[in-house]
Amino acid sequence: MKIAIIGAGSIGRRHARNAVALGCDVVAYDTQPLPLFGMPAGATATVTWPDDADAYVIATPASDHAASLARVGTRPALVEKPLFGASPPACFVFDHPLVMVGYNLRFHPHVGRAAVGPYATAQFWCHVDVSTWPGSSYGDTLSECSHEIDLALWMLGPGQVTDATYDGATWEIRLRHDSGSTSSISLGNHPQTHHRGGCLTGGAHRHWWTIPPTVDQTYVEEMACLLRSIRSGRILAPACTLADGLRVLAVIAEARRSAQQDHG
């Protein structure tokens, strides 16, 4: 299977290494001439859009995702999170059946064991030092740490923001889910800090977990799930679907509006 990596920065190179290790032919595309530093043996680099790939990994900045997906058409794709830099463009095709969104923490074993409910309440937290991450450019904390929003919606079901605040360093978000459950999400970018995890409570049951700074295996499992999904013709659990990714984007937008209203 031929996988095209669109955007050959840090995360693109990671996906390329995993795809090669899983037996795929890999071509890495970027708009700038690419050194092969960091690319696995067997991967090729190009500045010409690879039209002949079986599937695509979109690892460009979020603001470029829509344009890249438009060129992919109906072929399978894994799109890094967040799905878009802002609201989806009006021309975006929402019913693409084979788009995964890169919320890879779903593949962490501690998280996977927690995803069996039902739960009445949940807390999620991500206080990290983004300057220690391997990439060279990132969006704001709300977008970059939106894994925790995805986990809340995945574990407790769709929900709406009831309150959100931002003090310049930390986002505090509260959700009420359609199931009747509630969740709170705390996201912050703090120097020399790593405190990431969650806690779910339901009746006499309580499940909590922590996420270490390095989660390399989750990316491997995510790529393997993409390949299985392509062969089956549908996105397989526990992957984040296109619809799931759009719900995360909606919560991000709601949180921004709520915080602006509170600040005003």
Coordinates of C-alpha atoms in Angstrom, one line a residue:
M1 CA 0.0 0.0 0.0
K2 CA 1.3 3.4 -0.9
I3 CA 1.0 6.1 1.7
A4 CA 1.6 9.8 1.0
I5 CA 2.7 12.0 3.9
I6 CA 1.6 15.5 3.2
G7 CA 3.9 17.8 5.3
A8 CA 7.2 16.4 6.3
G9 CA 7.8 18.2 9.6
S10 CA 8.2 16.4 12.9
I11 CA 4.8 14.7 13.0
G12 CA 5.0 13.9 9.3
R13 CA 8.3 12.1 9.7
R14 CA 6.9 10.2 12.7
H15 CA 4.0 8.9 10.6
A16 CA 6.4 8.1 7.7
R17 CA 8.6 5.9 10.0
N18 CA 5.5 4.1 11.3
A19 CA 4.1 3.5 7.9
V20 CA 7.4 2.0 6.6
A21 CA 7.7 -0.2 9.7
L22 CA 4.2 -1.5 8.9
G23 CA 5.2 -2.5 5.4
C24 CA 3.9 0.5 3.4
D25 CA 5.6 2.3 0.5
V26 CA 5.9 5.9 1.6
V27 CA 6.4 9.2 -0.3
A28 CA 6.7 12.4 1.6
Y29 CA 5.5 15.6 0.0
D30 CA 6.2 19.2 1.0
T31 CA 6.2 22.5 -0.8
Q32 CA 9.8 23.0 0.0
P33 CA 12.7 20.7 -1.1
L34 CA 13.1 18.1 1.6
P35 CA 16.2 16.6 3.1
L36 CA 15.8 13.0 3.9
F37 CA 17.1 13.6 7.5
G38 CA 14.7 11.9 9.9
M39 CA 12.9 10.0 7.1
P40 CA 13.1 6.2 7.3
A41 CA 15.1 4.2 4.7
G42 CA 12.8 3.4 1.8
A43 CA 10.8 6.6 2.0
T44 CA 11.1 9.1 -0.9
A45 CA 10.7 12.8 -0.9
T46 CA 9.0 15.0 -3.5
V47 CA 7.8 18.5 -4.1
T48 CA 5.2 17.3 -6.6
W49 CA 1.8 16.3 -5.3
P50 CA 1.6 12.5 -5.2
D51 CA -1.6 11.7 -7.1
D52 CA -1.1 7.9 -7.2
A53 CA -1.2 7.2 -3.4
D54 CA -3.7 4.7 -1.9
A55 CA -4.1 6.9 1.2
Y56 CA -2.8 10.2 2.6
V57 CA -1.6 11.5 6.0
I58 CA -2.2 15.2 6.3
A59 CA 0.4 16.6 8.6
T60 CA 0.5 20.2 7.5
P61 CA -0.5 23.2 9.7
A62 CA -4.2 23.0 10.5
S63 CA -4.9 26.1 8.4
D64 CA -3.9 24.1 5.3
H65 CA -5.9 20.9 6.1
A66 CA -9.0 21.8 4.1
A67 CA -7.0 22.5 0.9
S68 CA -5.0 19.2 1.3
L69 CA -8.2 17.2 1.9
A70 CA -9.8 18.8 -1.2
R71 CA -6.9 17.4 -3.3
V72 CA -7.2 14.0 -1.6
G73 CA -10.8 13.8 -2.8
T74 CA -12.5 10.6 -1.7
R75 CA -9.4 8.6 -1.0
P76 CA -8.7 7.5 2.6
A77 CA -6.8 10.0 4.9
L78 CA -5.5 10.5 8.4
V79 CA -5.7 14.2 9.3
E80 CA -3.7 15.5 12.2
K81 CA -5.5 17.3 14.9
P82 CA -7.1 19.8 15.1
L83 CA -9.1 19.0 12.0
F84 CA -9.1 22.7 10.9
G85 CA -7.6 25.9 12.1
A86 CA -11.1 27.4 12.5
S87 CA -14.6 26.5 11.4
P88 CA -14.9 24.0 8.5
P89 CA -14.9 25.7 5.1
A90 CA -18.3 25.9 3.4
C91 CA -17.1 23.8 0.5
F92 CA -15.9 20.9 2.7
V93 CA -17.5 17.5 2.0
F94 CA -18.8 16.2 5.4
D95 CA -19.7 12.7 4.5
H96 CA -16.3 11.3 3.6
P97 CA -16.4 7.8 4.9
L98 CA -12.7 7.2 5.3
V99 CA -11.2 10.1 7.2
M100 CA -9.5 9.6 10.5
V101 CA -8.5 12.5 12.8
G102 CA -5.2 12.2 14.7
Y103 CA -6.4 12.0 18.3
N104 CA -4.0 9.2 19.0
L105 CA -4.5 9.2 22.8
R106 CA -7.5 7.0 22.2
F107 CA -4.9 4.3 21.5
H108 CA -3.2 4.6 24.9
P109 CA -3.9 1.4 26.9
H110 CA -4.8 3.3 30.1
V111 CA -7.3 5.4 28.2
G112 CA -8.7 2.4 26.3
R113 CA -9.5 0.6 29.5
A114 CA -11.4 3.7 30.8
A115 CA -13.6 4.0 27.7
V116 CA -16.1 1.5 29.1
G117 CA -18.9 3.3 30.9
P118 CA -21.3 4.6 31.8
Y119 CA -19.9 7.4 33.9
A120 CA -21.7 10.3 35.6
T121 CA -18.8 12.7 35.9
A122 CA -15.3 13.0 34.5
Q123 CA -12.3 15.3 34.8
F124 CA -9.5 15.6 32.2
W125 CA -6.4 17.6 32.6
C126 CA -3.4 18.5 30.4
H127 CA -0.8 20.9 31.9
V128 CA 2.3 20.6 29.8
D129 CA 5.3 22.5 28.5
V130 CA 4.7 22.8 24.7
S131 CA 8.2 24.2 24.2
T132 CA 9.5 20.7 24.8
W133 CA 7.5 19.2 22.0
P134 CA 9.4 18.2 18.9
G135 CA 7.6 20.4 16.3
S136 CA 8.7 23.9 15.4
S137 CA 5.3 25.6 15.3
Y138 CA 2.0 25.0 17.1
G139 CA -1.4 26.6 17.6
D140 CA -2.7 27.8 20.9
T141 CA -3.2 25.6 23.9
L142 CA -6.9 25.0 23.3
S143 CA -6.2 23.5 19.8
E144 CA -3.0 21.7 20.6
C145 CA -4.3 20.1 23.8
S146 CA -7.7 19.2 22.4
H147 CA -7.0 15.5 22.9
E148 CA -8.8 15.9 26.2
I149 CA -11.9 17.4 24.6
D150 CA -11.9 14.4 22.2
L151 CA -11.6 12.0 25.1
A152 CA -14.5 13.6 26.9
L153 CA -16.8 13.4 23.9
W154 CA -15.7 9.9 23.1
M155 CA -16.2 8.5 26.6
L156 CA -19.3 10.4 27.6
G157 CA -20.9 11.2 24.3
P158 CA -21.8 14.5 22.5
G159 CA -22.0 17.5 24.7
Q160 CA -22.2 21.3 24.9
V161 CA -20.1 23.8 26.7
T162 CA -21.8 25.2 29.8
D163 CA -18.9 27.4 30.8
A164 CA -15.4 28.2 29.8
T165 CA -12.7 30.6 31.1
Y166 CA -9.2 31.4 30.0
D167 CA -6.8 33.4 32.3
G168 CA -4.0 33.7 29.8
A169 CA -2.3 30.4 30.8
T170 CA -5.1 27.9 31.5
W171 CA -8.4 27.0 29.9
E172 CA -11.1 25.7 32.2
I173 CA -14.0 24.1 30.3
R174 CA -17.2 22.5 31.6
L175 CA -19.4 20.3 29.4
R176 CA -22.9 18.8 29.8
H177 CA -23.3 15.7 27.7
D178 CA -26.4 14.5 26.0
S179 CA -26.2 11.4 28.2
G180 CA -26.7 13.6 31.3
S181 CA -23.1 13.2 32.4
T182 CA -20.9 16.2 33.1
S183 CA -17.2 16.8 32.5
S184 CA -14.5 19.3 33.3
I185 CA -11.4 19.9 31.2
S186 CA -8.3 21.9 32.3
L187 CA -5.7 22.7 29.6
G188 CA -2.6 24.8 30.2
N189 CA 0.9 25.5 28.7
H190 CA 3.2 25.8 31.7
P191 CA 7.1 25.8 31.7
Q192 CA 8.8 22.6 33.0
T193 CA 5.5 20.9 33.7
H194 CA 3.9 17.6 32.7
H195 CA 0.7 16.6 34.4
R196 CA -1.7 14.9 32.1
G197 CA -4.5 12.4 32.8
G198 CA -8.1 11.9 33.7
C199 CA -10.6 10.5 36.2
L200 CA -14.1 9.0 35.5
T201 CA -16.7 8.3 38.1
G202 CA -19.9 6.3 37.9
G203 CA -21.7 4.9 40.9
A204 CA -19.2 2.9 42.9
H205 CA -16.8 2.8 40.0
R206 CA -13.8 5.2 39.6
H207 CA -11.2 5.0 36.9
W208 CA -8.2 7.3 36.6
W209 CA -5.1 7.4 34.4
T210 CA -2.0 9.4 33.7
I211 CA -0.4 10.0 30.3
P212 CA 3.5 10.1 30.2
P213 CA 5.4 12.7 28.1
T214 CA 6.2 10.1 25.5
V215 CA 3.4 8.2 23.8
D216 CA 5.2 6.8 20.7
Q217 CA 3.3 3.5 20.6
T218 CA -0.1 5.3 20.3
Y219 CA 1.1 6.6 16.9
V220 CA 2.0 3.1 15.7
E221 CA -1.4 1.8 16.8
E222 CA -3.1 4.7 15.1
M223 CA -1.3 4.0 11.8
A224 CA -2.1 0.3 12.0
C225 CA -5.8 1.2 12.6
L226 CA -5.7 3.4 9.5
L227 CA -4.4 0.5 7.4
R228 CA -7.1 -1.9 8.8
S229 CA -9.8 0.7 8.2
I230 CA -8.7 1.1 4.6
R231 CA -8.9 -2.6 4.0
S232 CA -12.4 -2.8 5.7
G233 CA -13.8 0.2 3.9
R234 CA -14.8 2.0 7.1
I235 CA -13.1 3.7 10.1
L236 CA -12.6 1.2 12.8
A237 CA -12.7 1.8 16.6
P238 CA -11.2 3.3 18.6
A239 CA -10.1 5.8 15.9
C240 CA -11.5 9.3 15.8
T241 CA -13.8 9.7 12.8
L242 CA -14.5 12.8 10.7
A243 CA -17.8 13.4 12.6
D244 CA -15.9 13.0 15.9
G245 CA -13.3 15.5 14.8
L246 CA -15.9 18.0 13.8
R247 CA -17.6 17.7 17.2
V248 CA -14.3 18.5 18.9
L249 CA -13.9 21.6 16.6
A250 CA -17.4 22.7 17.6
V251 CA -16.6 22.5 21.3
I252 CA -13.4 24.5 20.7
A253 CA -15.4 27.2 19.1
E254 CA -18.1 27.2 21.8
A255 CA -15.3 27.4 24.5
R256 CA -13.8 30.5 22.8
R257 CA -17.2 32.2 22.6
S258 CA -18.0 31.4 26.2
A259 CA -14.6 32.7 27.4
Q260 CA -15.0 35.9 25.4
Q261 CA -18.5 36.5 26.9
D262 CA -17.2 36.0 30.4
H263 CA -14.3 38.3 29.8
G264 CA -16.6 40.9 28.3

